[in-house]
Each structure stands twice: as structure tokens, then as C-alpha cells.
Backbone as numpy.savetxt, mean C-alpha at the origin, in Angstrom:
# Nx Ny Nz CAx CAy CAz Cx Cy Cz
-8.53 7.69 35.18 -9.09 6.52 34.67 -8.12 5.91 33.54
-7.86 4.63 33.51 -7.09 4.03 32.51 -8.08 3.78 31.38
-7.94 4.71 30.45 -8.90 4.68 29.33 -8.77 3.39 28.47
-7.47 2.99 28.20 -7.34 1.83 27.38 -7.99 0.61 27.96
-7.68 0.50 29.23 -8.28 -0.76 29.92 -9.81 -0.69 30.01
-10.35 0.43 30.24 -11.77 0.63 30.28 -12.42 0.36 28.90
-11.73 0.76 27.81 -12.20 0.43 26.46 -12.07 -0.99 26.14
-11.01 -1.66 26.63 -10.91 -3.12 26.50 -12.20 -3.82 27.04
-12.62 -3.36 28.22 -13.73 -3.88 28.91 -14.99 -3.64 28.14
-15.17 -2.45 27.67 -16.34 -2.04 26.88 -16.44 -3.04 25.56
-15.30 -3.09 24.86 -15.36 -3.94 23.56 -15.62 -5.51 23.96
-15.09 -5.93 25.13 -15.31 -7.35 25.35 -16.73 -7.58 25.75
-17.32 -6.70 26.54 -18.82 -6.81 26.87 -19.61 -6.73 25.63
-19.26 -5.87 24.77 -20.14 -5.56 23.50 -20.04 -6.84 22.63
-18.89 -7.42 22.59 -18.66 -8.54 21.70 -19.17 -9.86 22.27
-19.18 -10.01 23.60 -19.74 -11.19 24.24 -21.10 -11.15 24.67
-21.72 -9.85 24.73 -23.10 -9.65 25.19 -23.49 -10.32 26.47
-22.42 -10.39 27.30 -22.56 -11.10 28.61 -21.35 -10.69 29.54
-21.65 -10.23 30.69 -20.60 -9.78 31.61 -19.77 -10.93 32.13
-20.39 -12.12 32.38 -19.70 -13.15 32.84 -18.60 -13.68 31.82
-19.11 -13.83 30.60 -18.10 -14.29 29.59 -17.00 -13.23 29.26
-17.36 -11.98 29.30 -16.49 -10.89 29.08 -15.34 -10.88 30.25
-15.88 -11.14 31.41 -14.86 -11.17 32.45 -13.98 -12.27 32.37
-14.47 -13.50 32.08 -13.55 -14.55 31.86 -12.57 -14.26 30.77
-12.99 -13.75 29.65 -12.10 -13.46 28.56 -10.99 -12.37 28.96
-11.35 -11.48 29.85 -10.41 -10.49 30.25 -9.52 -10.93 31.44
-9.85 -12.09 32.10 -9.08 -12.61 33.19 -9.37 -11.88 34.47
-10.66 -11.39 34.63 -10.89 -10.61 35.81 -12.28 -11.09 36.41
-12.69 -10.67 37.62 -13.90 -10.92 38.21 -14.97 -10.06 37.65
-16.23 -10.60 37.64 -17.35 -9.87 37.03 -17.58 -8.47 37.79
-17.59 -8.44 39.18 -17.97 -7.10 39.77 -16.96 -6.01 39.43
-15.69 -6.16 39.36 -14.82 -5.06 38.84 -15.09 -4.66 37.46
-15.45 -5.64 36.58 -15.79 -5.37 35.14 -17.02 -4.48 35.18
-18.10 -4.77 35.90 -19.24 -3.93 35.89 -18.97 -2.55 36.37
-18.08 -2.49 37.33 -17.72 -1.16 37.86 -16.96 -0.30 36.83
-16.03 -1.01 36.06 -15.33 -0.22 35.02 -16.33 0.29 33.91
-17.28 -0.49 33.60 -18.29 -0.14 32.54 -19.13 1.10 33.07
-19.52 0.99 34.38 -20.19 2.06 34.96 -19.39 3.40 34.96
-18.12 3.22 35.34 -17.27 4.51 35.33 -17.13 5.07 34.03
-16.92 4.19 33.03 -16.77 4.60 31.70 -18.04 5.40 31.18
-19.15 4.91 31.50 -20.47 5.52 31.19 -20.53 6.89 31.80
-20.17 6.88 33.09 -20.13 8.25 33.71 -19.30 9.25 33.04
-17.95 8.83 32.82 -17.11 9.70 32.14 -17.52 10.20 30.70
-18.14 9.25 29.96 -18.57 9.63 28.62 -19.97 10.34 28.65
-20.65 10.12 29.71 -22.01 10.70 29.74 -23.08 10.11 28.90
-22.82 8.89 28.54 -23.81 8.13 27.76 -23.92 6.72 28.42
-25.05 6.07 28.16 -25.26 4.77 28.56 -24.86 3.82 27.43
-24.00 2.92 27.71 -23.48 1.95 26.65 -24.26 0.64 26.52
-24.81 0.23 27.67 -25.56 -1.06 27.61 -26.82 -0.92 28.44
-27.78 -1.73 28.05 -29.05 -1.94 28.75 -28.90 -3.23 29.40
-29.11 -3.37 30.73 -28.87 -4.51 31.51 -30.14 -5.04 31.93
-30.28 -6.38 32.06 -31.39 -6.99 32.77 -30.97 -8.16 33.48
-31.70 -8.86 34.15 -31.18 -10.02 34.85 -30.81 -11.23 33.97
-31.32 -11.06 32.72 -31.06 -12.25 31.80 -30.18 -11.93 30.58
-29.95 -10.68 30.25 -29.25 -10.26 29.06 -28.56 -8.93 29.14
-27.58 -8.62 28.29 -26.97 -7.32 28.15 -27.11 -6.91 26.76
-27.69 -5.80 26.46 -27.82 -5.27 25.06 -27.08 -4.00 24.91
-26.37 -3.86 23.95 -25.68 -2.63 23.56 -26.55 -1.57 23.04
-26.49 -0.38 23.59 -27.35 0.72 23.14 -26.95 1.36 21.83
-27.80 2.25 21.38 -27.51 2.92 20.14 -26.15 3.68 20.28
-26.00 4.44 21.37 -24.85 5.18 21.59 -23.55 4.30 21.68
-23.70 3.04 22.37 -22.58 2.16 22.42 -22.20 1.66 21.11
-23.24 1.40 20.28 -22.87 0.87 18.88 -22.10 1.91 18.11
-22.51 3.11 18.21 -21.81 4.21 17.55 -20.46 4.44 18.02
-20.17 4.14 19.28 -18.75 4.37 19.84 -17.87 3.11 19.78
-18.51 1.88 19.39 -17.84 0.72 19.34 -16.55 0.73 18.37
-16.93 1.18 17.11 -15.84 1.18 16.14 -14.62 2.13 16.57
-15.08 3.27 17.11 -14.04 4.15 17.59 -13.16 3.56 18.66
-13.84 2.85 19.56 -13.12 2.10 20.65 -12.10 1.15 20.08
-12.58 0.39 19.10 -11.65 -0.65 18.47 -10.53 -0.04 17.81
-10.72 1.24 17.12 -9.64 1.89 16.46 -8.65 2.42 17.42
-9.14 3.00 18.64 -8.20 3.51 19.64 -7.48 2.34 20.26
-7.96 1.17 20.43 -7.10 0.13 20.97 -6.08 -0.31 19.96
-6.42 -0.33 18.68 -5.46 -0.80 17.71 -4.36 0.22 17.68
-4.65 1.52 17.84 -3.67 2.55 17.70 -2.79 2.44 19.02
-3.37 2.19 20.21 -2.61 2.02 21.34 -1.56 0.80 21.25
-2.01 -0.19 20.52 -1.19 -1.36 20.45 0.09 -0.92 19.42
-0.28 -0.20 18.37 0.78 0.24 17.59 1.78 1.14 18.25
1.24 1.97 19.14 2.04 3.03 19.94 2.89 2.18 20.82
2.46 1.19 21.46 3.26 0.48 22.41 4.34 -0.32 21.66
3.98 -0.82 20.50 5.03 -1.56 19.72 6.09 -0.64 19.22
5.82 0.59 18.84 6.79 1.61 18.53 7.68 1.90 19.75
7.00 2.08 20.89 7.67 2.33 22.09 8.64 1.29 22.46
8.33 0.01 22.34 9.18 -1.08 22.53 10.33 -1.08 21.71
10.25 -0.68 20.39 11.37 -0.54 19.49 12.31 0.43 19.90
11.75 1.65 20.37 12.69 2.69 20.87 13.39 2.13 22.17
12.57 1.56 23.05 13.15 1.15 24.26 14.29 0.15 24.08
14.11 -0.71 23.15 15.03 -1.81 22.81 16.18 -1.37 21.79
16.28 -0.03 21.61 17.31 0.38 20.61 16.95 0.21 19.23
15.79 0.43 18.94 15.18 0.24 17.54 15.18 -1.18 17.18
15.05 -2.14 18.00 14.87 -3.52 17.65 13.47 -3.87 17.76
13.09 -5.06 17.12 11.74 -5.34 17.13 11.27 -5.85 15.75
10.06 -5.62 15.42 9.48 -5.92 14.21 8.84 -4.90 13.37
9.30 -4.70 12.09 8.66 -3.64 11.20 7.90 -4.41 10.13
6.67 -4.17 10.00 5.84 -4.75 9.08 5.77 -3.86 7.77
6.32 -4.29 6.65 6.63 -3.52 5.48 6.02 -4.15 4.19
5.76 -3.47 3.17 5.28 -4.03 1.92 5.90 -3.27 0.69
6.06 -3.98 -0.36 6.50 -3.46 -1.62 5.43 -3.88 -2.67
5.41 -3.01 -3.73 4.54 -3.37 -4.84 5.13 -4.46 -5.77
4.38 -5.25 -6.41 4.81 -6.39 -7.13 5.57 -6.12 -8.36
5.72 -4.80 -8.88 6.40 -4.60 -10.09 7.83 -4.27 -9.90
8.38 -4.37 -8.70 9.81 -4.07 -8.46 10.66 -5.30 -8.97
11.76 -4.93 -9.50 12.61 -6.03 -9.94 13.32 -6.75 -8.79
13.81 -7.88 -8.97 14.55 -8.57 -7.90 15.84 -7.72 -7.53
16.39 -6.97 -8.42 17.60 -6.32 -8.20 17.30 -5.15 -7.17
16.10 -4.57 -7.38 15.69 -3.47 -6.51 15.43 -3.90 -5.12
14.60 -5.09 -5.00 14.33 -5.64 -3.77 15.59 -6.02 -2.99
16.57 -6.58 -3.71 17.83 -7.03 -2.98 18.52 -5.76 -2.49
18.59 -4.67 -3.29 19.22 -3.46 -2.95 18.65 -2.84 -1.72
17.26 -2.91 -1.67 16.55 -2.22 -0.59 16.93 -3.04 0.68
16.78 -4.34 0.62 17.08 -5.13 1.89 18.55 -5.00 2.33
19.56 -4.92 1.41 20.94 -4.72 1.79 20.99 -3.31 2.56
20.36 -2.27 1.90 20.55 -0.97 2.44 19.85 -0.82 3.85
18.70 -1.48 3.91 17.98 -1.39 5.20 18.71 -2.10 6.32
19.34 -3.30 5.93 20.13 -4.07 6.88 21.22 -3.33 7.37
21.88 -2.56 6.42 22.98 -1.68 6.85 22.67 -0.64 7.85
21.47 0.00 7.58 21.03 1.01 8.39 20.40 0.55 9.83
19.76 -0.66 9.75 19.10 -1.20 10.84 19.22 -2.59 11.03
20.39 -3.09 11.35 20.81 -4.44 11.49 20.00 -5.13 12.58
19.63 -4.43 13.67 19.00 -5.14 14.79 17.48 -5.24 14.72
16.89 -4.84 13.58 15.46 -4.87 13.39 15.05 -5.96 12.52
14.05 -6.64 12.91 13.39 -7.78 12.01 12.48 -7.16 11.08
12.69 -7.37 9.80 11.79 -6.79 8.76 10.87 -7.88 8.24
9.53 -7.72 8.45 8.54 -8.61 7.95 8.01 -8.03 6.54
8.63 -8.60 5.42 8.31 -7.93 4.19 7.32 -8.62 3.34
6.31 -7.93 2.77 5.20 -8.52 2.00 5.25 -7.87 0.57
4.75 -8.71 -0.35 4.48 -8.21 -1.68 3.02 -7.94 -1.85
2.62 -6.62 -1.86 1.23 -6.21 -1.85 0.93 -5.07 -2.88
-0.16 -5.17 -3.50 -0.55 -4.04 -4.36 -0.83 -2.80 -3.59
-1.00 -1.65 -4.26 -1.33 -0.52 -3.56 -2.63 -0.61 -2.80
-3.68 -1.16 -3.49 -4.99 -1.40 -2.78 -4.83 -2.16 -1.51
-4.11 -3.21 -1.64 -3.89 -4.12 -0.53 -3.15 -3.43 0.69
-2.18 -2.67 0.30 -1.49 -1.87 1.33 -2.36 -0.89 2.00
-3.21 -0.16 1.32 -4.09 0.82 1.84 -5.06 0.18 2.79
-5.49 -1.05 2.42 -6.44 -1.80 3.28 -5.66 -2.18 4.63
-4.50 -2.64 4.47 -3.74 -2.94 5.68 -3.34 -1.75 6.57
-3.14 -0.72 5.90 -2.90 0.56 6.74 -4.20 0.89 7.57
-5.39 0.74 6.91 -6.61 1.07 7.61 -6.88 0.05 8.69
-6.52 -1.14 8.53 -6.68 -2.23 9.62 -5.53 -2.25 10.59
-4.62 -1.40 10.49 -3.45 -1.27 11.43 -2.56 -2.41 11.36
-2.57 -3.08 10.17 -1.78 -4.34 10.02 -0.42 -4.12 9.21
-0.12 -2.78 9.02 1.04 -2.49 8.19 1.69 -1.21 8.74
3.01 -1.18 8.93 3.77 -0.11 9.49 4.25 0.89 8.37
4.59 0.33 7.22 5.21 1.16 6.08 5.09 0.43 4.78
5.02 1.04 3.74 4.89 0.48 2.36 5.24 1.27 1.22
5.50 0.71 0.15 5.80 1.60 -1.13 4.50 1.44 -2.05
4.02 2.72 -2.29 2.70 2.70 -2.91 2.87 3.40 -4.28
1.83 3.12 -5.21 1.73 3.88 -6.43 0.86 5.07 -6.28
1.13 6.09 -7.02 0.23 7.23 -7.18 -0.40 7.20 -8.66
-1.56 7.67 -8.81 -2.46 8.37 -7.74 -3.11 7.25 -6.89
-3.36 7.58 -5.66 -4.13 6.75 -4.74 -4.66 7.73 -3.70
-5.54 7.12 -2.89 -6.04 7.97 -1.74 -5.14 7.80 -0.53
-4.44 8.93 -0.18 -3.49 8.83 0.80 -3.88 9.58 2.17
-5.16 9.65 2.19 -5.89 10.26 3.49 -5.30 9.45 4.69
-4.79 10.22 5.73 -4.32 9.43 6.92 -2.91 8.96 6.83
-2.25 9.23 5.70 -0.82 8.78 5.47 0.19 9.91 5.47
1.41 9.66 5.73 2.39 10.53 5.52 3.30 9.94 4.36
3.94 10.74 3.52 4.64 10.23 2.35 6.10 10.64 2.43
6.98 9.73 1.92 8.29 10.08 1.55 8.39 10.76 0.23
9.65 11.05 -0.25 9.78 11.63 -1.60 9.05 10.78 -2.77
8.37 11.57 -3.69 7.80 10.95 -4.73 8.77 10.72 -5.82
8.87 9.42 -6.40 9.88 9.13 -7.38 9.18 8.66 -8.57
9.75 8.93 -9.74 9.11 8.70 -11.01 10.06 7.61 -11.79
9.25 6.71 -12.31 9.90 5.59 -13.23 9.22 5.72 -14.61
9.90 6.13 -15.61 9.36 6.30 -17.02 8.94 4.90 -17.44
7.91 4.80 -18.20 7.36 3.63 -18.76 7.71 3.55 -20.30
7.90 2.33 -20.61 8.17 2.01 -22.09 7.24 0.91 -22.39
7.52 0.33 -23.55 6.58 -0.74 -24.12 7.38 -1.98 -24.38
6.77 -3.12 -24.04 7.43 -4.36 -24.37 6.59 -4.94 -25.58
7.29 -5.30 -26.64 6.52 -5.73 -27.88 7.36 -6.79 -28.53
6.70 -7.44 -29.57 7.38 -8.50 -30.25 8.64 -7.91 -31.04
9.74 -8.59 -31.19 10.87 -8.03 -31.92 10.58 -7.79 -33.30
9.75 -8.55 -33.81 9.51 -8.40 -35.31 8.43 -7.40 -35.62
7.90 -6.68 -34.55 6.87 -5.64 -34.77 7.55 -4.44 -35.46
6.92 -3.61 -36.26 7.42 -2.58 -36.91 7.85 -1.49 -35.99
7.14 -1.26 -34.78 7.59 -0.26 -33.96 8.90 -0.71 -33.05
9.17 -2.01 -33.16 10.38 -2.37 -32.50 11.73 -1.82 -33.12
11.59 -1.36 -34.39 12.74 -0.86 -35.05 13.05 0.59 -34.80
12.06 1.23 -33.98 12.28 2.60 -33.54 13.15 2.67 -32.24
13.82 3.82 -32.10 14.50 4.02 -30.89 13.57 4.48 -29.83
12.56 5.19 -30.13 11.51 5.63 -29.32 10.21 5.31 -29.96
9.17 4.79 -29.20 7.93 4.43 -29.79 6.75 5.37 -29.53
6.18 6.05 -30.43 4.97 6.80 -30.21 3.84 6.01 -29.76
3.00 6.43 -28.80 1.90 5.61 -28.32 0.92 5.30 -29.53
0.80 6.29 -30.39 -0.14 6.07 -31.45 0.20 4.92 -32.41
1.49 4.57 -32.49 2.02 3.54 -33.33 1.56 2.12 -32.78
1.05 2.13 -31.50 0.65 0.80 -31.10 -0.88 0.50 -31.38
-1.46 1.32 -32.20 -2.90 1.04 -32.50 -3.01 -0.39 -33.11
-3.93 -1.10 -32.81 -4.04 -2.42 -33.27 -3.76 -3.53 -32.38
-2.83 -3.24 -31.40 -2.45 -4.10 -30.38 -3.27 -4.06 -29.10
-3.60 -5.21 -28.58 -4.25 -5.19 -27.15 -3.08 -4.70 -26.20
-3.60 -4.29 -24.97 -2.66 -3.80 -23.98 -2.75 -4.66 -22.83
-1.51 -4.97 -22.27 -1.44 -5.87 -21.13 -1.14 -4.95 -19.92
-1.98 -4.98 -18.87 -1.89 -4.21 -17.68 -1.99 -5.08 -16.48
-1.56 -4.61 -15.34 -1.82 -5.28 -14.06 -3.39 -5.30 -13.73
-3.90 -6.21 -12.94 -5.34 -6.19 -12.65 -5.70 -4.82 -12.08
-6.85 -4.32 -12.41 -7.28 -2.94 -11.96 -7.44 -2.80 -10.42
-7.85 -3.91 -9.74 -8.06 -3.91 -8.43 -6.82 -3.62 -7.59
-5.71 -3.86 -8.19 -4.54 -3.55 -7.46 -4.21 -2.07 -7.18
-4.56 -1.14 -8.25 -4.43 0.18 -8.19 -5.46 0.86 -9.12
-6.60 1.07 -8.75 -7.66 1.42 -9.60 -7.39 2.80 -10.23
-6.98 3.73 -9.44 -6.71 5.14 -9.99 -5.60 5.11 -10.99
-4.56 4.42 -10.65 -3.35 4.40 -11.61 -3.81 3.70 -12.93
-4.50 2.67 -12.87 -4.98 1.89 -13.95 -5.87 2.83 -14.89
-6.72 3.56 -14.36 -7.58 4.52 -15.17 -6.72 5.68 -15.66
-5.74 6.04 -14.88 -4.87 7.23 -15.31 -4.08 6.73 -16.52
-3.54 5.53 -16.47 -2.76 5.07 -17.54 -3.61 5.02 -18.95
-4.79 4.44 -18.85 -5.66 4.23 -19.98 -5.99 5.59 -20.44
-6.32 6.65 -19.68 -6.60 7.94 -20.08 -5.44 8.57 -20.91
-4.17 8.41 -20.30 -3.05 9.01 -20.97 -2.78 8.39 -22.33
-3.04 6.98 -22.39 -2.96 6.35 -23.65 -3.93 6.89 -24.70
-5.10 7.13 -24.32 -6.08 7.64 -25.28 -5.72 9.04 -25.71
-5.21 9.80 -24.73 -4.80 11.27 -25.07 -3.74 11.31 -26.05
-2.88 10.26 -26.06 -1.81 10.20 -27.00 -1.88 9.40 -28.15
-3.21 9.07 -28.53 -3.55 8.43 -29.72 -3.63 6.92 -29.70
-3.59 6.36 -28.61 -3.69 4.81 -28.49 -4.82 4.42 -27.59
-5.79 3.78 -28.21 -6.95 3.12 -27.54 -6.87 1.73 -27.85
-6.50 0.86 -26.82 -6.38 -0.55 -27.15 -7.89 -1.19 -27.36
-7.86 -2.08 -28.34 -9.12 -2.78 -28.63 -9.57 -3.72 -27.30
-8.62 -4.15 -26.67 -8.91 -5.01 -25.44 -7.73 -4.83 -24.45
-8.05 -4.94 -23.12 -7.05 -4.92 -22.06 -6.93 -6.18 -21.42
-5.79 -6.85 -21.48 -5.49 -8.19 -20.94 -4.73 -7.94 -19.58
-5.09 -8.78 -18.62 -4.51 -8.56 -17.26 -3.41 -9.56 -16.99
-2.23 -9.18 -16.56 -1.11 -10.04 -16.20 -0.19 -9.34 -15.37
0.60 -10.04 -14.53 1.71 -9.47 -13.68 2.93 -10.16 -13.76
2.99 -11.44 -13.70 4.20 -12.28 -13.82 4.92 -12.06 -15.16
6.28 -11.90 -15.06 7.11 -11.55 -16.34 6.94 -12.56 -17.38
6.90 -13.87 -17.00 6.75 -14.89 -17.96 5.46 -14.98 -18.59
4.33 -14.77 -17.86 3.07 -14.73 -18.50 2.91 -13.41 -19.35
3.37 -12.26 -18.97 3.42 -11.12 -19.87 4.04 -11.43 -21.09
5.24 -11.99 -21.00 6.08 -12.38 -22.24 5.27 -13.30 -23.23
4.59 -14.30 -22.58 3.81 -15.20 -23.35 2.67 -14.50 -24.11
2.01 -13.44 -23.42 0.92 -12.85 -24.11 1.45 -11.91 -25.21
2.58 -11.29 -25.06 3.26 -10.38 -25.99 3.57 -11.31 -27.24
4.10 -12.47 -27.05 4.46 -13.36 -28.26 3.26 -13.97 -28.94
2.13 -14.18 -28.33 1.19 -14.99 -28.86 -0.18 -14.36 -29.05
-0.51 -13.22 -28.43 -1.76 -12.66 -28.32 -1.91 -11.33 -29.07
-0.90 -10.90 -29.81 -1.08 -9.58 -30.41 -1.22 -8.56 -29.44
-0.41 -8.56 -28.36 -0.53 -7.64 -27.31 0.77 -6.96 -26.98
0.87 -5.76 -26.38 1.97 -5.13 -25.91 1.78 -4.82 -24.46
2.90 -4.63 -23.72 2.80 -4.44 -22.31 3.51 -3.12 -21.95
3.05 -2.31 -21.07 3.71 -1.14 -20.55 4.33 -1.41 -19.26
5.53 -0.85 -19.02 6.31 -1.00 -17.80 7.66 -0.30 -17.82
8.19 -0.02 -16.75 9.53 0.53 -16.67 10.59 -0.44 -17.20
11.74 0.02 -17.58 12.86 -0.99 -18.14 13.25 -1.91 -17.08
13.32 -1.57 -15.82 13.83 -2.56 -14.80 12.77 -3.61 -14.50
11.57 -3.34 -14.83 10.47 -4.40 -14.49 10.56 -5.63 -15.40
11.32 -5.30 -16.53 11.59 -6.34 -17.60 13.01 -6.84 -17.65
13.62 -6.84 -16.43 15.08 -7.05 -16.37 15.46 -8.39 -16.87
14.49 -9.31 -16.85 14.80 -10.75 -17.24 14.99 -10.76 -18.70
14.44 -9.77 -19.51 14.46 -9.92 -20.98 14.54 -8.61 -21.60
15.38 -7.63 -21.18 15.47 -6.31 -21.82 16.39 -6.20 -23.02
16.24 -5.29 -23.84 17.15 -4.91 -24.90 17.34 -6.12 -25.90
18.64 -6.46 -26.12 18.96 -7.49 -27.11 19.07 -8.78 -26.54
18.85 -8.99 -25.22 19.20 -10.23 -24.51 18.07 -11.25 -24.83
16.91 -10.86 -25.29 15.81 -11.74 -25.50 15.64 -11.76 -27.03
15.59 -12.97 -27.57 15.51 -13.03 -29.07 14.11 -12.65 -29.71
13.07 -12.64 -28.85 11.80 -12.62 -29.32 11.02 -11.38 -28.94
11.41 -10.72 -27.87 10.76 -9.48 -27.39 11.74 -8.40 -27.17
11.27 -7.15 -27.16 12.10 -6.04 -26.97 11.44 -4.91 -26.25
12.13 -4.20 -25.39 11.65 -3.14 -24.60 12.02 -1.80 -25.26
11.16 -0.84 -25.47 11.50 0.47 -26.07 10.91 1.64 -25.24
11.63 2.70 -25.09 11.03 3.83 -24.42 9.97 4.47 -25.22
9.01 5.16 -24.67 8.01 5.82 -25.36 8.40 7.24 -25.71
8.11 7.63 -26.95 8.48 8.97 -27.39 7.74 10.07 -26.57
8.49 10.99 -26.16 8.03 12.06 -25.26 7.81 11.69 -23.83
8.17 10.53 -23.45 7.90 10.04 -22.06 6.59 10.45 -21.54
5.49 10.00 -22.25 4.16 10.46 -21.71 3.59 9.69 -20.55
4.21 8.53 -20.12 3.66 7.75 -19.08 4.76 7.54 -18.10
4.32 7.45 -16.86 5.28 7.12 -15.78 4.59 6.44 -14.56
5.31 5.67 -13.80 4.68 5.28 -12.51 5.39 6.15 -11.44
4.59 6.53 -10.50 5.13 7.45 -9.44 4.88 6.59 -8.17
5.94 6.59 -7.34 5.95 5.91 -6.15 6.37 6.71 -5.01
5.91 6.34 -3.77 6.55 7.02 -2.59 6.32 6.02 -1.44
7.16 6.01 -0.45 6.96 5.21 0.71 5.89 5.92 1.59
5.03 5.20 2.11 3.95 5.70 3.03 3.83 5.10 4.31
3.34 5.72 5.22 3.07 5.14 6.61 2.09 6.02 7.37
1.37 5.52 8.33 0.36 6.20 8.98 0.81 7.41 9.79
0.03 8.51 9.69 0.40 9.80 10.31 0.75 9.71 11.70
1.80 10.16 12.24 2.20 10.08 13.67 2.99 8.89 13.92
3.24 7.96 12.98 3.88 6.72 13.38 5.30 6.51 12.63
5.85 7.68 12.19 7.10 7.60 11.43 8.29 7.61 12.30
8.59 6.43 13.02 9.67 6.37 13.89 11.05 6.18 13.03
12.15 6.00 13.81 13.36 5.90 13.04 13.48 4.67 12.09
12.75 3.58 12.54 12.71 2.41 11.68 11.96 2.56 10.45
10.94 3.33 10.46 10.23 3.75 9.25 10.97 4.61 8.35
11.65 5.51 8.98 12.46 6.46 8.30 13.66 5.72 7.54
14.26 4.74 8.23 15.29 3.91 7.59 14.75 3.12 6.35
13.57 2.58 6.55 12.99 1.81 5.34 12.67 2.87 4.19
12.22 4.00 4.47 11.89 5.01 3.46 13.20 5.41 2.71
14.26 5.63 3.43 15.52 5.98 2.88 16.14 4.86 2.00
15.95 3.61 2.60 16.49 2.48 1.86 15.75 2.25 0.54
14.43 2.44 0.59 13.57 2.19 -0.69 13.94 3.32 -1.70
14.03 4.46 -1.12 14.41 5.60 -2.09 15.72 5.34 -2.81
16.70 4.98 -2.04 18.05 4.75 -2.49 18.01 3.55 -3.48
17.33 2.46 -3.16 17.16 1.34 -4.17 16.61 1.71 -5.36
15.44 2.42 -5.40 14.77 2.84 -6.61 15.58 3.73 -7.59
16.41 4.59 -6.90 17.20 5.54 -7.69 18.35 4.90 -8.30
18.98 3.80 -7.56 20.25 3.28 -7.98 19.97 2.00 -8.91
18.90 1.29 -8.75 18.64 0.11 -9.52 17.54 0.25 -10.56
16.63 1.27 -10.36 15.52 1.28 -11.27 15.42 2.62 -11.99
16.45 3.39 -11.89 16.50 4.61 -12.59 15.43 5.66 -12.33
14.86 5.53 -11.02 13.83 6.48 -10.60 14.47 7.81 -10.28
13.68 8.88 -10.68 14.10 10.21 -10.51 13.12 10.97 -9.56
13.54 11.99 -8.83 12.58 12.87 -8.06 11.45 13.40 -8.88
10.27 13.49 -8.40 9.15 13.98 -9.11 8.44 14.97 -8.24
8.65 16.25 -8.47 8.08 17.26 -7.63 7.03 18.01 -8.36
5.75 17.92 -7.99 4.70 18.65 -8.80 4.91 20.18 -8.69
4.50 20.79 -9.84 4.60 22.26 -9.86 3.55 22.91 -9.04
2.50 22.17 -8.72 1.41 22.74 -7.84 1.10 21.70 -6.77
0.35 22.15 -5.77 0.20 21.20 -4.53 -0.58 19.99 -4.99
-0.31 18.94 -4.17 -1.03 17.66 -4.46 -2.49 17.76 -3.85
-3.54 17.52 -4.74 -4.86 17.64 -4.29 -5.50 16.23 -4.15
-6.32 15.91 -3.19 -6.97 14.72 -3.11 -8.41 14.83 -3.70
-8.90 13.86 -4.33 -10.28 13.63 -4.76 -10.83 12.48 -4.13
-12.16 12.26 -4.16 -12.74 11.05 -3.41 -12.04 9.74 -3.47
-11.70 9.36 -4.70 -11.03 8.12 -4.86 -9.60 8.00 -5.23
-9.02 9.09 -5.45 -7.62 9.13 -5.94 -7.02 10.56 -5.81
-5.82 10.68 -6.12 -5.12 11.91 -6.08 -4.57 12.15 -7.49
-4.47 13.50 -7.81 -3.97 13.88 -9.14 -2.99 15.00 -8.98
-2.10 15.09 -10.06 -1.25 16.27 -10.15 -2.19 17.26 -10.89
-2.35 18.45 -10.25 -3.25 19.39 -10.97 -2.46 20.58 -11.35
């Protein structure tokens, strides 16, 4: 039995609630469609539809199996796409995503390195938060992405975990700006600028928890991502922003007359990244993207390997180093 074709028939009838319309949608006659559904029911040992002369109604068993059927069809499409890339010498389309906090230098380095490794492959690159990437993985709309930890990586495979130390962006005339390294506790009295929580909820909560543990509880948290908007808030709203040095490449050190980036004393905060892809779908193209992303982060963003002393454990909504 051609399971994929039979499942396509099942999904079409379920969505159309009519054998005639489903047959037209599939480009086949109605009698063969009815025969395929009957054979599928025999193979599964359950009745999928209740039929009458006037209507077709999906059964409870059919309803329970419908989501599984759709997922299997999506996986088969992904499998066939990977097979086509292999057949064509690793050519085709790779759907990839990067987090919004990467500098232009890092993105350019990644694209150059990937092009060198895989010149024949078309790369469809998106700027997506970790939450958006996880949703697209679940919907089978993404082949590979660079995500933040902690996050729920159920059903994903990961490349090496890389660490980017966080520092603080603050007004140049602030007292803490005169320090070579800034203790988190010295930021008391400043609001904190962070990315919107929806983009990476577990990371957002993790950062605030770490700040509190190190003596800094902001009076308010302001949300921003664009470098210019962040800079404006730092200058006018009595706020500071957390981020790695490369994320503020447009105005680091002494090049900006009004704001300054400083490392945090004791390096208490970091962003951890790794390339992720659905389990079982790590072909050579995905591997090339993972290697290019790792190389770009290490050479342009100062990222370093981060290996936990203990195994990585998953909790319902996020993952933690325990």
C-alpha cells in the first residue's frame, strides 16, 4: 500500500467532507478514491468516516488520526526535498534562520563561509527570534536555525553550544562608565532594556533572575531590539542595555561620543547559541550551515565553546544547565 498517497486521500476527504470534491482536488475519479479510503480503513483497523447518501462525517477515530496524518505528510515532503538535494548534488533550497541580535559582520561572515562550502545551494535566510524558529520547526517550515538557550529543544538536534559574554551599554557620563568592568549591582537605579519576552521567554526570565542574584533588580524593563532605538533609550530614559560587544558594533568603545559598552565584572551573564535542526534531517547542507554559523560566531563575535559540566536537562518550558 502506498501509505503517503492513501494519507493524502484521507486528509482530502476529511477537509472537504465530500468524496466528489476531494476527488476533484486530488485529480482522480471518485470510485478509486473510495477504494483507497476503504483499504486504509482495513489496514488501520478503524473506521475513518461515516458515510450516507447525502454526507460524509469523520469519525472520532478519524479525528484523532488526522493530525498524525498531516504531520506524516509534512515529513514526507521534507524527506523528498532532502532527497532531491542529494540527487542534485546538494543543490536546491535550504530554509534557514538567524536570531536578530547578530551583527552585520557576523551575518556577512556566515553567508561568505556557507557560500564557500555550498556554492550550488540556494539559501533562504530569515531573521527570526528563537520562539519564531521553534514554531516554524514544529510546522515543518524551517530546515535549520540559530537559537538561544535556554529553550525547549524537544525534537531537535543541536550543533556546538557557543557562549557570548554580555556587557552593558550605558551613558558615557554615568559613574559606572568610568570602570573597566561594571558590577551588576552598580546599575541599581537604572531601568533595563531587553528584547521582547515573547522572542525567547526562558532566556528573558533567566537574565532577570541572574541580574537579581547579582544585586541588580531594575525598577522597570523596557523592550527594544533595533540598535538606534536602544541607543535612544539609553540616552534619554535613564536605562541601560545588556548585550554582547558585537551586538553594539555600530557604537562600541570610544567611537560613540555619548554611550559606552563595558564588560560585566565576573562575567555573570551570557547568551548561549547553537544551530538547531529537526531530528533525522541533518543532511550535508544543514551541516554546512552549522559549520558556517559556528565559524562566523567564533571569528566575528568572540563566541567561545560552552560545554556544561553536567548533562543538559529539559523542563516543561525551557532547558537549564544543572
